mmCIF file of C-alpha atoms in Angstrom:
data_model
loop_
_atom_site.group_PDB
_atom_site.id
_atom_site.type_symbol
_atom_site.label_atom_id
_atom_site.label_comp_id
_atom_site.label_asym_id
_atom_site.label_seq_id
_atom_site.Cartn_x
_atom_site.Cartn_y
_atom_site.Cartn_z
ATOM 1 C CA MET A 1 -14.876 0.348 13.975
ATOM 2 C CA SER A 2 -12.064 -2.264 13.453
ATOM 3 C CA SER A 3 -14.156 -5.119 12.182
ATOM 4 C CA VAL A 4 -16.564 -3.244 9.868
ATOM 5 C CA GLY A 5 -15.775 -5.939 7.166
ATOM 6 C CA ASP A 6 -16.900 -8.761 9.354
ATOM 7 C CA ALA A 7 -20.473 -8.988 8.028
ATOM 8 C CA LEU A 8 -22.787 -11.390 9.887
ATOM 9 C CA PRO A 9 -23.882 -14.496 8.103
ATOM 10 C CA VAL A 10 -26.971 -13.838 6.100
ATOM 11 C CA GLY A 11 -29.140 -15.858 8.407
ATOM 12 C CA GLN A 12 -28.463 -13.481 11.195
ATOM 13 C CA ALA A 13 -28.790 -10.169 9.229
ATOM 14 C CA MET A 14 -32.076 -8.757 9.957
ATOM 15 C CA PRO A 15 -33.060 -5.539 8.172
ATOM 16 C CA VAL A 16 -35.074 -2.803 9.993
ATOM 17 C CA GLY A 17 -38.328 -1.704 8.946
ATOM 18 C CA ALA A 18 -40.792 -4.079 7.036
ATOM 19 C CA ALA A 19 -43.444 -6.383 8.459
ATOM 20 C CA GLY A 20 -42.214 -7.047 11.917
ATOM 21 C CA ASP A 21 -38.540 -7.569 11.236
ATOM 22 C CA VAL A 22 -36.278 -7.647 14.278
ATOM 23 C CA PRO A 23 -33.108 -5.460 14.123
ATOM 24 C CA ASP A 24 -29.810 -6.916 14.642
ATOM 25 C CA VAL A 25 -28.680 -5.544 18.084
ATOM 26 C CA ARG A 26 -24.972 -5.917 17.246
ATOM 27 C CA CYS A 27 -25.303 -3.591 14.125
ATOM 28 C CA PRO A 28 -24.925 0.177 15.067
ATOM 29 C CA PHE A 29 -27.002 1.153 12.165
ATOM 30 C CA CYS A 30 -29.951 -1.165 13.128
ATOM 31 C CA VAL A 31 -29.709 0.011 16.719
ATOM 32 C CA ALA A 32 -29.854 3.649 15.606
ATOM 33 C CA LEU A 33 -32.573 3.175 13.055
ATOM 34 C CA ALA A 34 -34.810 1.204 15.421
ATOM 35 C CA ALA A 35 -34.194 3.784 18.351
ATOM 36 C CA LEU A 36 -33.054 0.927 20.618
ATOM 37 C CA PRO A 37 -31.035 1.775 23.725
ATOM 38 C CA TRP A 38 -27.410 1.619 23.058
ATOM 39 C CA PRO A 39 -25.919 -1.562 24.283
ATOM 40 C CA ALA A 40 -23.338 -1.477 27.227
ATOM 41 C CA GLU A 41 -20.893 -3.582 25.042
ATOM 42 C CA GLU A 42 -19.437 -2.367 21.781
ATOM 43 C CA THR A 43 -21.369 -2.853 18.599
ATOM 44 C CA GLU A 44 -18.525 -3.716 16.312
ATOM 45 C CA ARG A 45 -20.273 -5.599 13.393
ATOM 46 C CA LEU A 46 -22.476 -4.331 10.730
ATOM 47 C CA CYS A 47 -25.237 -6.522 9.266
ATOM 48 C CA ALA A 48 -25.059 -7.399 5.628
ATOM 49 C CA THR A 49 -27.761 -4.791 4.959
ATOM 50 C CA HIS A 50 -25.883 -1.959 6.273
ATOM 51 C CA LEU A 51 -22.343 -2.829 5.320
ATOM 52 C CA SER A 52 -22.569 -1.289 1.862
ATOM 53 C CA ASP A 53 -24.180 1.835 3.468
ATOM 54 C CA TRP A 54 -21.149 2.150 5.670
ATOM 55 C CA ARG A 55 -18.676 1.780 2.741
ATOM 56 C CA ARG A 56 -20.672 4.463 0.765
ATOM 57 C CA LEU A 57 -20.584 6.868 3.655
ATOM 58 C CA GLN A 58 -16.880 6.265 4.294
ATOM 59 C CA CYS A 59 -16.110 6.988 0.663
ATOM 60 C CA ARG A 60 -18.300 9.958 0.634
ATOM 61 C CA GLY A 61 -16.401 11.339 3.622
ATOM 62 C CA TRP A 62 -13.013 10.607 1.981
ATOM 63 C CA ASN A 63 -14.160 12.466 -1.208
ATOM 64 C CA ALA A 64 -15.293 15.395 0.746
ATOM 65 C CA ASP A 65 -12.037 15.809 2.632
ATOM 66 C CA ALA A 66 -9.591 18.024 0.481
ATOM 67 C CA ALA A 67 -6.509 16.938 2.606
ATOM 68 C CA HIS A 68 -7.291 13.408 2.109
ATOM 69 C CA GLN A 69 -7.736 13.966 -1.618
ATOM 70 C CA GLN A 70 -4.318 15.560 -1.761
ATOM 71 C CA MET A 71 -2.548 12.879 0.175
ATOM 72 C CA ALA A 72 -4.249 10.288 -2.125
ATOM 73 C CA GLY A 73 -3.047 12.174 -5.226
ATOM 74 C CA MET A 74 0.444 12.530 -3.960
ATOM 75 C CA ALA A 75 0.531 8.861 -2.983
ATOM 76 C CA SER A 76 -0.695 7.938 -6.514
ATOM 77 C CA TRP A 77 1.903 10.126 -8.185
ATOM 78 C CA SER A 78 4.611 8.802 -5.980
ATOM 79 C CA ALA A 79 3.830 5.187 -6.842
ATOM 80 C CA PHE A 80 3.544 5.905 -10.541
ATOM 81 C CA SER A 81 6.774 7.866 -10.644
ATOM 82 C CA ALA A 82 8.711 5.251 -8.676
ATOM 83 C CA ARG A 83 7.596 2.340 -10.821
ATOM 84 C CA TRP A 84 7.860 4.253 -14.097
ATOM 85 C CA ARG A 85 11.392 5.400 -13.333
ATOM 86 C CA ALA A 86 12.531 1.955 -12.136
ATOM 87 C CA SER A 87 11.210 0.360 -15.307
ATOM 88 C CA GLY A 88 13.206 2.872 -17.338
ATOM 89 C CA GLY A 89 16.482 2.487 -15.404
ATOM 90 C CA LEU A 90 16.124 5.989 -13.881
ATOM 91 C CA CYS A 91 16.939 6.707 -10.363
ATOM 92 C CA PRO A 92 13.968 7.266 -8.025
ATOM 93 C CA LEU A 93 12.969 10.672 -6.635
ATOM 94 C CA THR A 94 12.888 9.345 -2.974
ATOM 95 C CA PRO A 95 14.152 6.286 -1.268
ATOM 96 C CA GLU A 96 10.770 6.021 0.615
ATOM 97 C CA ALA A 97 8.928 5.659 -2.684
ATOM 98 C CA VAL A 98 11.276 2.765 -3.671
ATOM 99 C CA ARG A 99 10.828 1.080 -0.335
ATOM 100 C CA LYS A 100 7.039 1.336 -0.579
ATOM 101 C CA TYR A 101 6.269 0.841 -4.259
ATOM 102 C CA VAL A 102 9.203 -0.844 -6.020
ATOM 103 C CA THR A 103 10.343 -4.394 -6.098
ATOM 104 C CA PRO A 104 13.815 -5.488 -7.439
ATOM 105 C CA ASP A 105 12.272 -7.202 -10.487
ATOM 106 C CA MET A 106 10.803 -3.969 -11.562
ATOM 107 C CA ILE A 107 14.253 -2.412 -12.263
ATOM 108 C CA ARG A 108 15.034 -2.599 -15.874
ATOM 109 C CA HIS A 109 17.370 -1.161 -18.463
ATOM 110 C CA PRO A 110 15.859 0.711 -21.319
ATOM 111 C CA PHE A 111 17.643 -1.495 -24.127
ATOM 112 C CA ARG A 112 18.635 -4.809 -22.536
ATOM 113 C CA SER A 113 18.000 -7.083 -19.476
ATOM 114 C CA VAL A 114 19.518 -6.579 -16.107
ATOM 115 C CA SER A 115 20.519 -9.640 -13.948
ATOM 116 C CA PRO A 116 18.660 -10.477 -10.870
ATOM 117 C CA GLU A 117 21.826 -9.983 -8.885
ATOM 118 C CA ARG A 118 22.276 -6.537 -10.394
ATOM 119 C CA GLN A 119 18.596 -5.729 -9.720
ATOM 120 C CA GLN A 120 19.148 -6.532 -6.017
ATOM 121 C CA GLU A 121 22.238 -4.402 -5.825
ATOM 122 C CA ILE A 122 20.527 -1.405 -7.237
ATOM 123 C CA TYR A 123 17.471 -2.050 -5.108
ATOM 124 C CA ARG A 124 19.504 -2.069 -2.009
ATOM 125 C CA ALA A 125 21.274 1.125 -2.917
ATOM 126 C CA TRP A 126 18.021 2.984 -3.880
ATOM 127 C CA CYS A 127 16.474 1.883 -0.504
ATOM 128 C CA ALA A 128 19.529 3.279 1.260
ATOM 129 C CA GLY A 129 19.263 6.535 -0.623
ATOM 130 C CA VAL A 130 22.237 6.100 -2.747
ATOM 131 C CA VAL A 131 21.010 6.999 -6.281
ATOM 132 C CA ALA A 132 24.340 8.031 -7.917
ATOM 133 C CA GLY A 133 26.002 5.429 -10.056
ATOM 134 C CA VAL A 134 22.960 3.992 -11.608
ATOM 135 C CA VAL A 135 24.413 4.604 -15.101
ATOM 136 C CA ASP A 136 27.536 2.704 -14.126
ATOM 137 C CA TRP A 137 25.501 -0.337 -12.817
ATOM 138 C CA LEU A 138 23.389 -0.495 -15.964
ATOM 139 C CA THR A 139 26.542 -0.407 -18.159
ATOM 140 C CA GLY A 140 27.885 -3.347 -16.120
ATOM 141 C CA GLU A 141 30.402 -1.581 -13.814
ATOM 142 C CA VAL A 142 29.850 -1.416 -10.010
ATOM 143 C CA PRO A 143 30.110 2.302 -8.764
ATOM 144 C CA PRO A 144 32.316 3.282 -5.867
ATOM 145 C CA ASP A 145 31.071 1.752 -2.677
ATOM 146 C CA PRO A 146 32.381 3.974 0.275
ATOM 147 C CA ASP A 147 30.215 2.373 2.914
ATOM 148 C CA GLY A 148 30.445 -1.229 1.789
ATOM 149 C CA LEU A 149 26.714 -1.376 1.115
ATOM 150 C CA TRP A 150 26.756 -3.837 -1.838
ATOM 151 C CA VAL A 151 29.674 -5.924 -0.730
ATOM 152 C CA ARG A 152 28.060 -6.393 2.556
ATOM 153 C CA GLY A 153 24.685 -7.370 0.854
ATOM 154 C CA ALA A 154 26.425 -9.721 -1.550
ATOM 155 C CA ARG A 155 28.289 -11.527 1.370
ATOM 156 C CA ASN A 156 25.067 -11.757 3.264
ATOM 157 C CA ALA A 157 23.293 -13.248 0.247
ATOM 158 C CA ALA A 158 26.249 -15.625 -0.422
ATOM 159 C CA GLU A 159 26.147 -16.858 3.247
ATOM 160 C CA SER A 160 22.575 -17.628 3.414
#
């Protein structure tokens, strides 16, 4: 259901049940609860009454799935670790975590500020998987650049 969040306007949402209410034929919950024949076209929208029920069931399913809980825990740890390490000037554990959870302005030195240009250099290197030389960068020296990664990035920034 790709458009679950597309709730119908309040005037069109009709709850099932009480004194002669007519169910919304576009809401799968209303169709099922009223025992109506399933429509030939897709029922993609939930009425306002059943949208919260859908969210509750979706979360209950995620909570019951141990594999989902493990993935969520690992993602949470990865995000926390990447951001915490960047804020302390420590190299990241994985380049994927940097690409996903860190922005250049999060990169700091424990005792002094880091220039935006230096933050960009460090960020590009971390995203490329180069984590060696962070200490050199934070002390103001540029580490060896065998592949021309930061020189290329500095030229591209200067040209644009």
